[in-house]
Amino acid sequence: MDTNPTADELRMNEIRRLDAAAAASARGDAGQAFDAVPWLSRSIAADAASGRFARWSRSTIVDENVGAPVLDRAVFDRLHDLAGEPSAWPVGNAGVLHVYGYLLSLTPTPYGLKRERWLGPELADAFGLADDAFAPWADGPTLLERVTDAATGLLRSPAAARSEAGGEYVTALSASTGPAALVYARVADDDIRLVTTFPVADAAAVLTAIDTAPPAPGTPYRPRWNAAS
Protein backbone atom coordinates (compact mmCIF):
# COMPACT_ATOMS: atom_id res chain seq x y z
CA MET A 1 0.00 0.00 0.00
CA ASP A 2 1.29 3.47 -0.93
CA THR A 3 1.78 5.46 2.28
CA ASN A 4 3.38 8.51 0.68
CA PRO A 5 1.16 11.56 1.27
CA THR A 6 -0.26 13.38 -1.74
CA ALA A 7 0.42 17.06 -2.39
CA ASP A 8 -3.03 17.91 -1.02
CA GLU A 9 -2.39 15.87 2.12
CA LEU A 10 0.96 17.58 2.64
CA ARG A 11 -0.70 20.97 2.24
CA MET A 12 -3.42 20.14 4.75
CA ASN A 13 -0.82 18.92 7.24
CA GLU A 14 1.05 22.21 6.91
CA ILE A 15 -2.14 24.20 7.33
CA ARG A 16 -2.97 22.25 10.50
CA ARG A 17 0.46 23.12 11.88
CA LEU A 18 -0.10 26.74 10.94
CA ASP A 19 -3.51 26.65 12.63
CA ALA A 20 -1.83 25.43 15.81
CA ALA A 21 0.78 28.17 15.54
CA ALA A 22 -1.88 30.84 15.03
CA ALA A 23 -3.90 29.54 17.99
CA ALA A 24 -0.81 29.75 20.19
CA SER A 25 -0.15 33.23 18.84
CA ALA A 26 -3.67 34.30 19.78
CA ARG A 27 -2.95 33.14 23.35
CA GLY A 28 0.26 35.19 23.39
CA ASP A 29 2.43 32.06 23.50
CA ALA A 30 5.13 33.08 21.03
CA GLY A 31 7.37 30.14 21.87
CA GLN A 32 4.74 27.52 21.10
CA ALA A 33 3.67 29.40 17.98
CA PHE A 34 7.15 29.27 16.48
CA ASP A 35 7.75 25.69 17.63
CA ALA A 36 4.68 24.57 15.66
CA VAL A 37 6.14 25.77 12.35
CA PRO A 38 9.96 25.45 12.46
CA TRP A 39 10.34 26.73 8.90
CA LEU A 40 9.14 30.16 10.02
CA SER A 41 12.18 30.95 12.16
CA ARG A 42 14.48 29.55 9.48
CA SER A 43 12.88 31.71 6.82
CA ILE A 44 13.11 34.87 8.88
CA ALA A 45 16.76 34.16 9.69
CA ALA A 46 17.55 33.65 6.00
CA ASP A 47 15.78 36.87 5.05
CA ALA A 48 17.57 38.82 7.77
CA ALA A 49 20.95 37.47 6.67
CA SER A 50 20.21 38.53 3.09
CA GLY A 51 18.98 42.01 4.05
CA ARG A 52 15.57 41.49 2.46
CA PHE A 53 13.61 43.29 5.16
CA ALA A 54 15.36 46.52 4.14
CA ARG A 55 13.29 46.46 0.95
CA TRP A 56 10.12 46.94 2.98
CA SER A 57 8.70 50.07 4.59
CA ARG A 58 6.95 50.53 7.95
CA SER A 59 3.49 49.36 8.91
CA THR A 60 1.16 49.25 11.87
CA ILE A 61 -0.27 45.95 13.05
CA VAL A 62 -3.49 47.81 13.93
CA ASP A 63 -5.80 47.02 11.03
CA GLU A 64 -7.62 50.04 9.65
CA ASN A 65 -10.84 48.06 9.19
CA VAL A 66 -10.78 46.26 12.53
CA GLY A 67 -9.46 49.17 14.58
CA ALA A 68 -7.35 46.84 16.72
CA PRO A 69 -4.10 44.86 16.52
CA VAL A 70 -4.40 41.64 14.54
CA LEU A 71 -1.40 40.09 16.31
CA ASP A 72 -0.43 39.66 19.96
CA ARG A 73 2.38 41.92 21.13
CA ALA A 74 4.59 39.06 22.33
CA VAL A 75 4.49 37.54 18.84
CA PHE A 76 5.02 40.97 17.26
CA ASP A 77 8.14 41.41 19.39
CA ARG A 78 9.44 37.89 18.70
CA LEU A 79 9.07 38.38 14.95
CA HIS A 80 11.10 41.58 15.01
CA ASP A 81 13.72 40.12 17.32
CA LEU A 82 14.26 37.22 14.91
CA ALA A 83 14.39 39.59 11.95
CA GLY A 84 16.76 41.99 13.69
CA GLU A 85 14.43 44.85 12.75
CA PRO A 86 13.55 47.82 14.97
CA SER A 87 9.96 48.18 16.11
CA ALA A 88 7.87 50.36 18.38
CA TRP A 89 4.54 48.71 19.07
CA PRO A 90 2.31 48.74 17.11
CA VAL A 91 4.60 49.90 14.26
CA GLY A 92 7.20 47.62 12.72
CA ASN A 93 8.67 46.37 9.48
CA ALA A 94 5.99 45.81 6.83
CA GLY A 95 7.70 42.70 5.48
CA VAL A 96 7.88 41.17 8.94
CA LEU A 97 4.24 41.93 9.64
CA HIS A 98 2.43 41.55 6.32
CA VAL A 99 4.31 38.48 5.14
CA TYR A 100 5.07 36.51 8.31
CA GLY A 101 2.97 38.15 11.02
CA TYR A 102 -0.25 37.74 9.08
CA LEU A 103 0.36 33.99 8.90
CA LEU A 104 -0.07 33.87 12.68
CA SER A 105 -3.19 36.04 12.86
CA LEU A 106 -6.67 34.65 13.43
CA THR A 107 -8.33 38.07 13.73
CA PRO A 108 -11.25 38.23 11.29
CA THR A 109 -11.43 41.22 8.95
CA PRO A 110 -14.11 42.26 6.44
CA TYR A 111 -11.97 40.51 3.81
CA GLY A 112 -11.29 37.33 5.76
CA LEU A 113 -8.11 36.24 7.49
CA LYS A 114 -4.95 38.11 6.56
CA ARG A 115 -3.06 34.89 5.88
CA GLU A 116 -5.36 33.80 3.06
CA ARG A 117 -3.43 35.89 0.54
CA TRP A 118 -0.54 33.44 1.00
CA LEU A 119 -2.52 30.22 1.43
CA GLY A 120 -5.09 30.69 -1.33
CA PRO A 121 -4.52 30.90 -5.09
CA GLU A 122 -6.07 34.32 -5.78
CA LEU A 123 -3.00 36.50 -5.29
CA ALA A 124 -0.62 34.08 -6.97
CA ASP A 125 -2.99 33.78 -9.94
CA ALA A 126 -3.24 37.57 -10.21
CA PHE A 127 0.54 37.76 -10.42
CA GLY A 128 0.47 35.14 -13.19
CA LEU A 129 2.09 32.53 -10.96
CA ALA A 130 1.25 28.96 -10.00
CA ASP A 131 -1.51 28.55 -7.42
CA ASP A 132 0.97 27.49 -4.74
CA ALA A 133 3.60 30.12 -5.54
CA PHE A 134 3.25 31.65 -2.07
CA ALA A 135 3.02 28.44 -0.02
CA PRO A 136 4.88 29.63 3.10
CA TRP A 137 6.46 26.26 3.91
CA ALA A 138 7.81 25.51 0.43
CA ASP A 139 11.47 24.57 0.03
CA GLY A 140 13.76 26.96 -1.81
CA PRO A 141 13.34 30.75 -1.70
CA THR A 142 11.62 32.05 1.41
CA LEU A 143 8.09 33.42 1.30
CA LEU A 144 9.44 36.95 1.74
CA GLU A 145 11.84 36.50 -1.16
CA ARG A 146 9.09 35.22 -3.45
CA VAL A 147 6.68 37.98 -2.44
CA THR A 148 9.32 40.68 -2.76
CA ASP A 149 10.27 39.52 -6.24
CA ALA A 150 6.66 39.38 -7.43
CA ALA A 151 5.74 42.75 -5.93
CA THR A 152 8.85 44.48 -7.24
CA GLY A 153 8.23 43.09 -10.71
CA LEU A 154 4.69 44.47 -10.71
CA LEU A 155 5.89 47.89 -9.58
CA ARG A 156 8.25 47.97 -12.57
CA SER A 157 5.56 47.01 -15.11
CA PRO A 158 2.04 47.63 -13.78
CA ALA A 159 -1.09 47.45 -15.89
CA ALA A 160 -2.33 50.48 -13.97
CA ALA A 161 -0.82 52.67 -11.27
CA ARG A 162 -1.55 55.73 -9.17
CA SER A 163 0.82 58.01 -7.26
CA GLU A 164 -0.24 59.97 -4.18
CA ALA A 165 1.23 62.45 -1.73
CA GLY A 166 3.43 64.05 -4.35
CA GLY A 167 4.70 60.70 -5.53
CA GLU A 168 5.63 59.46 -2.07
CA TYR A 169 3.20 56.54 -2.27
CA VAL A 170 2.37 54.42 -5.29
CA THR A 171 -0.32 51.81 -5.92
CA ALA A 172 0.32 49.33 -8.73
CA LEU A 173 -2.16 46.84 -10.16
CA SER A 174 -1.70 43.83 -12.41
CA ALA A 175 -4.91 44.69 -14.30
CA SER A 176 -6.98 47.83 -14.78
CA THR A 177 -10.30 46.02 -14.45
CA GLY A 178 -11.51 42.86 -12.76
CA PRO A 179 -9.44 40.74 -10.36
CA ALA A 180 -5.88 41.93 -9.86
CA ALA A 181 -2.86 41.88 -7.61
CA LEU A 182 -2.34 45.18 -5.79
CA VAL A 183 1.05 46.39 -4.59
CA TYR A 184 1.43 49.47 -2.39
CA ALA A 185 4.83 51.03 -1.82
CA ARG A 186 6.54 54.12 -0.45
CA VAL A 187 9.05 56.12 -2.49
CA ALA A 188 11.74 58.19 -0.77
CA ASP A 189 14.85 59.56 -2.46
CA ASP A 190 14.32 57.20 -5.41
CA ASP A 191 14.25 54.26 -2.98
CA ILE A 192 11.09 52.17 -3.28
CA ARG A 193 10.06 50.23 -0.21
CA LEU A 194 7.15 47.82 -0.21
CA VAL A 195 4.23 48.15 2.17
CA THR A 196 1.84 45.38 1.18
CA THR A 197 0.35 43.25 -1.56
CA PHE A 198 -3.02 41.52 -1.75
CA PRO A 199 -5.65 40.46 -4.29
CA VAL A 200 -8.54 42.74 -5.22
CA ALA A 201 -11.78 41.71 -6.88
CA ASP A 202 -12.25 44.91 -8.89
CA ALA A 203 -9.19 46.87 -9.95
CA ALA A 204 -11.30 49.59 -11.55
CA ALA A 205 -13.04 50.25 -8.24
CA VAL A 206 -9.68 50.65 -6.50
CA LEU A 207 -8.51 53.15 -9.11
CA THR A 208 -11.77 55.08 -8.88
CA ALA A 209 -11.54 55.23 -5.09
CA ILE A 210 -8.04 56.69 -5.30
CA ASP A 211 -8.97 59.15 -8.06
CA THR A 212 -12.09 60.45 -6.34
CA ALA A 213 -10.82 60.73 -2.77
CA PRO A 214 -7.75 62.99 -2.71
CA PRO A 215 -7.02 64.71 0.62
CA ALA A 216 -8.67 68.09 1.11
CA PRO A 217 -6.34 71.07 0.65
CA GLY A 218 -4.19 71.49 3.73
CA THR A 219 -5.03 68.01 4.98
CA PRO A 220 -2.08 65.62 5.32
CA TYR A 221 -2.16 62.45 3.26
CA ARG A 222 -3.25 59.40 5.20
CA PRO A 223 -1.28 56.35 4.09
CA ARG A 224 -3.38 53.44 2.92
CA TRP A 225 -3.51 49.77 3.84
CA ASN A 226 -1.94 50.02 7.30
CA ALA A 227 1.21 51.80 6.16
CA ALA A 228 2.91 53.85 8.85
CA SER A 229 4.32 57.24 7.95
Tab-separated table of C-alpha atoms in Angstrom, residues 24-222:
chain	number	residue	atom	x	y	z
A	24	ALA	CA	-0.807	29.746	20.193
A	25	SER	CA	-0.150	33.228	18.840
A	26	ALA	CA	-3.670	34.305	19.785
A	27	ARG	CA	-2.947	33.144	23.352
A	28	GLY	CA	0.257	35.187	23.389
A	29	ASP	CA	2.432	32.060	23.497
A	30	ALA	CA	5.130	33.079	21.030
A	31	GLY	CA	7.369	30.138	21.874
A	32	GLN	CA	4.740	27.520	21.103
A	33	ALA	CA	3.675	29.397	17.980
A	34	PHE	CA	7.151	29.270	16.483
A	35	ASP	CA	7.750	25.695	17.626
A	36	ALA	CA	4.679	24.568	15.662
A	37	VAL	CA	6.138	25.771	12.346
A	38	PRO	CA	9.957	25.446	12.461
A	39	TRP	CA	10.335	26.729	8.898
A	40	LEU	CA	9.139	30.163	10.021
A	41	SER	CA	12.179	30.949	12.161
A	42	ARG	CA	14.484	29.555	9.484
A	43	SER	CA	12.876	31.707	6.815
A	44	ILE	CA	13.111	34.872	8.881
A	45	ALA	CA	16.757	34.163	9.691
A	46	ALA	CA	17.549	33.655	6.002
A	47	ASP	CA	15.785	36.871	5.053
A	48	ALA	CA	17.570	38.819	7.771
A	49	ALA	CA	20.951	37.468	6.665
A	50	SER	CA	20.208	38.533	3.087
A	51	GLY	CA	18.977	42.014	4.054
A	52	ARG	CA	15.565	41.488	2.461
A	53	PHE	CA	13.610	43.293	5.162
A	54	ALA	CA	15.364	46.524	4.140
A	55	ARG	CA	13.287	46.462	0.946
A	56	TRP	CA	10.117	46.939	2.982
A	57	SER	CA	8.700	50.070	4.594
A	58	ARG	CA	6.950	50.531	7.950
A	59	SER	CA	3.488	49.357	8.914
A	60	THR	CA	1.156	49.249	11.865
A	61	ILE	CA	-0.274	45.951	13.053
A	62	VAL	CA	-3.492	47.814	13.926
A	63	ASP	CA	-5.795	47.021	11.026
A	64	GLU	CA	-7.620	50.044	9.655
A	65	ASN	CA	-10.841	48.063	9.187
A	66	VAL	CA	-10.780	46.261	12.527
A	67	GLY	CA	-9.457	49.169	14.578
A	68	ALA	CA	-7.355	46.843	16.718
A	69	PRO	CA	-4.100	44.860	16.517
A	70	VAL	CA	-4.396	41.636	14.539
A	71	LEU	CA	-1.397	40.090	16.313
A	72	ASP	CA	-0.429	39.661	19.956
A	73	ARG	CA	2.377	41.922	21.130
A	74	ALA	CA	4.585	39.056	22.329
A	75	VAL	CA	4.486	37.541	18.843
A	76	PHE	CA	5.024	40.966	17.260
A	77	ASP	CA	8.142	41.412	19.386
A	78	ARG	CA	9.443	37.894	18.696
A	79	LEU	CA	9.071	38.381	14.950
A	80	HIS	CA	11.099	41.584	15.008
A	81	ASP	CA	13.724	40.116	17.320
A	82	LEU	CA	14.259	37.220	14.910
A	83	ALA	CA	14.385	39.591	11.947
A	84	GLY	CA	16.755	41.990	13.687
A	85	GLU	CA	14.429	44.845	12.749
A	86	PRO	CA	13.547	47.823	14.972
A	87	SER	CA	9.961	48.183	16.110
A	88	ALA	CA	7.867	50.356	18.383
A	89	TRP	CA	4.538	48.708	19.072
A	90	PRO	CA	2.307	48.744	17.109
A	91	VAL	CA	4.603	49.902	14.263
A	92	GLY	CA	7.203	47.623	12.723
A	93	ASN	CA	8.668	46.366	9.479
A	94	ALA	CA	5.994	45.812	6.831
A	95	GLY	CA	7.700	42.697	5.482
A	96	VAL	CA	7.882	41.165	8.939
A	97	LEU	CA	4.238	41.925	9.645
A	98	HIS	CA	2.430	41.552	6.318
A	99	VAL	CA	4.314	38.479	5.141
A	100	TYR	CA	5.073	36.514	8.307
A	101	GLY	CA	2.973	38.148	11.020
A	102	TYR	CA	-0.247	37.739	9.083
A	103	LEU	CA	0.361	33.994	8.904
A	104	LEU	CA	-0.068	33.867	12.676
A	105	SER	CA	-3.194	36.039	12.857
A	106	LEU	CA	-6.674	34.648	13.425
A	107	THR	CA	-8.331	38.071	13.729
A	108	PRO	CA	-11.253	38.232	11.292
A	109	THR	CA	-11.430	41.222	8.953
A	110	PRO	CA	-14.108	42.258	6.438
A	111	TYR	CA	-11.969	40.512	3.808
A	112	GLY	CA	-11.294	37.326	5.758
A	113	LEU	CA	-8.109	36.237	7.489
A	114	LYS	CA	-4.947	38.110	6.562
A	115	ARG	CA	-3.059	34.887	5.885
A	116	GLU	CA	-5.363	33.802	3.056
A	117	ARG	CA	-3.432	35.891	0.535
A	118	TRP	CA	-0.541	33.445	1.000
A	119	LEU	CA	-2.520	30.224	1.429
A	120	GLY	CA	-5.091	30.689	-1.331
A	121	PRO	CA	-4.520	30.899	-5.094
A	122	GLU	CA	-6.068	34.318	-5.780
A	123	LEU	CA	-3.000	36.503	-5.291
A	124	ALA	CA	-0.617	34.085	-6.975
A	125	ASP	CA	-2.992	33.782	-9.939
A	126	ALA	CA	-3.244	37.569	-10.213
A	127	PHE	CA	0.543	37.758	-10.419
A	128	GLY	CA	0.472	35.142	-13.185
A	129	LEU	CA	2.095	32.532	-10.957
A	130	ALA	CA	1.253	28.959	-10.000
A	131	ASP	CA	-1.508	28.550	-7.421
A	132	ASP	CA	0.970	27.489	-4.739
A	133	ALA	CA	3.601	30.124	-5.538
A	134	PHE	CA	3.251	31.645	-2.075
A	135	ALA	CA	3.023	28.437	-0.023
A	136	PRO	CA	4.878	29.625	3.098
A	137	TRP	CA	6.457	26.263	3.913
A	138	ALA	CA	7.812	25.507	0.428
A	139	ASP	CA	11.469	24.571	0.026
A	140	GLY	CA	13.759	26.964	-1.811
A	141	PRO	CA	13.342	30.748	-1.702
A	142	THR	CA	11.616	32.051	1.411
A	143	LEU	CA	8.094	33.416	1.301
A	144	LEU	CA	9.435	36.946	1.742
A	145	GLU	CA	11.842	36.497	-1.163
A	146	ARG	CA	9.088	35.218	-3.446
A	147	VAL	CA	6.677	37.976	-2.440
A	148	THR	CA	9.320	40.684	-2.756
A	149	ASP	CA	10.273	39.523	-6.238
A	150	ALA	CA	6.659	39.379	-7.429
A	151	ALA	CA	5.736	42.753	-5.930
A	152	THR	CA	8.848	44.479	-7.241
A	153	GLY	CA	8.234	43.093	-10.706
A	154	LEU	CA	4.695	44.471	-10.710
A	155	LEU	CA	5.894	47.891	-9.581
A	156	ARG	CA	8.246	47.966	-12.568
A	157	SER	CA	5.562	47.011	-15.107
A	158	PRO	CA	2.037	47.633	-13.780
A	159	ALA	CA	-1.091	47.453	-15.893
A	160	ALA	CA	-2.327	50.482	-13.966
A	161	ALA	CA	-0.824	52.666	-11.267
A	162	ARG	CA	-1.554	55.726	-9.169
A	163	SER	CA	0.822	58.014	-7.262
A	164	GLU	CA	-0.240	59.968	-4.183
A	165	ALA	CA	1.227	62.447	-1.727
A	166	GLY	CA	3.427	64.049	-4.348
A	167	GLY	CA	4.702	60.700	-5.530
A	168	GLU	CA	5.634	59.459	-2.066
A	169	TYR	CA	3.201	56.540	-2.274
A	170	VAL	CA	2.366	54.415	-5.294
A	171	THR	CA	-0.321	51.808	-5.917
A	172	ALA	CA	0.321	49.327	-8.733
A	173	LEU	CA	-2.160	46.837	-10.157
A	174	SER	CA	-1.700	43.828	-12.414
A	175	ALA	CA	-4.909	44.687	-14.301
A	176	SER	CA	-6.980	47.832	-14.779
A	177	THR	CA	-10.303	46.021	-14.452
A	178	GLY	CA	-11.508	42.863	-12.758
A	179	PRO	CA	-9.442	40.744	-10.361
A	180	ALA	CA	-5.880	41.929	-9.856
A	181	ALA	CA	-2.860	41.884	-7.612
A	182	LEU	CA	-2.337	45.176	-5.793
A	183	VAL	CA	1.051	46.394	-4.587
A	184	TYR	CA	1.430	49.471	-2.393
A	185	ALA	CA	4.834	51.032	-1.817
A	186	ARG	CA	6.540	54.117	-0.454
A	187	VAL	CA	9.055	56.118	-2.485
A	188	ALA	CA	11.743	58.186	-0.766
A	189	ASP	CA	14.855	59.562	-2.456
A	190	ASP	CA	14.323	57.201	-5.407
A	191	ASP	CA	14.251	54.263	-2.983
A	192	ILE	CA	11.093	52.170	-3.280
A	193	ARG	CA	10.057	50.226	-0.206
A	194	LEU	CA	7.147	47.822	-0.213
A	195	VAL	CA	4.231	48.146	2.174
A	196	THR	CA	1.841	45.378	1.179
A	197	THR	CA	0.350	43.251	-1.563
A	198	PHE	CA	-3.018	41.523	-1.751
A	199	PRO	CA	-5.650	40.464	-4.292
A	200	VAL	CA	-8.542	42.744	-5.219
A	201	ALA	CA	-11.776	41.706	-6.883
A	202	ASP	CA	-12.254	44.908	-8.891
A	203	ALA	CA	-9.186	46.874	-9.951
A	204	ALA	CA	-11.296	49.594	-11.552
A	205	ALA	CA	-13.042	50.254	-8.240
A	206	VAL	CA	-9.676	50.648	-6.502
A	207	LEU	CA	-8.508	53.146	-9.114
A	208	THR	CA	-11.767	55.082	-8.877
A	209	ALA	CA	-11.541	55.228	-5.089
A	210	ILE	CA	-8.042	56.692	-5.299
A	211	ASP	CA	-8.970	59.153	-8.057
A	212	THR	CA	-12.094	60.447	-6.338
A	213	ALA	CA	-10.825	60.732	-2.771
A	214	PRO	CA	-7.750	62.993	-2.707
A	215	PRO	CA	-7.017	64.712	0.621
A	216	ALA	CA	-8.674	68.085	1.110
A	217	PRO	CA	-6.344	71.068	0.654
A	218	GLY	CA	-4.195	71.492	3.730
A	219	THR	CA	-5.025	68.005	4.976
A	220	PRO	CA	-2.078	65.623	5.316
A	221	TYR	CA	-2.160	62.451	3.263
A	222	ARG	CA	-3.253	59.404	5.200
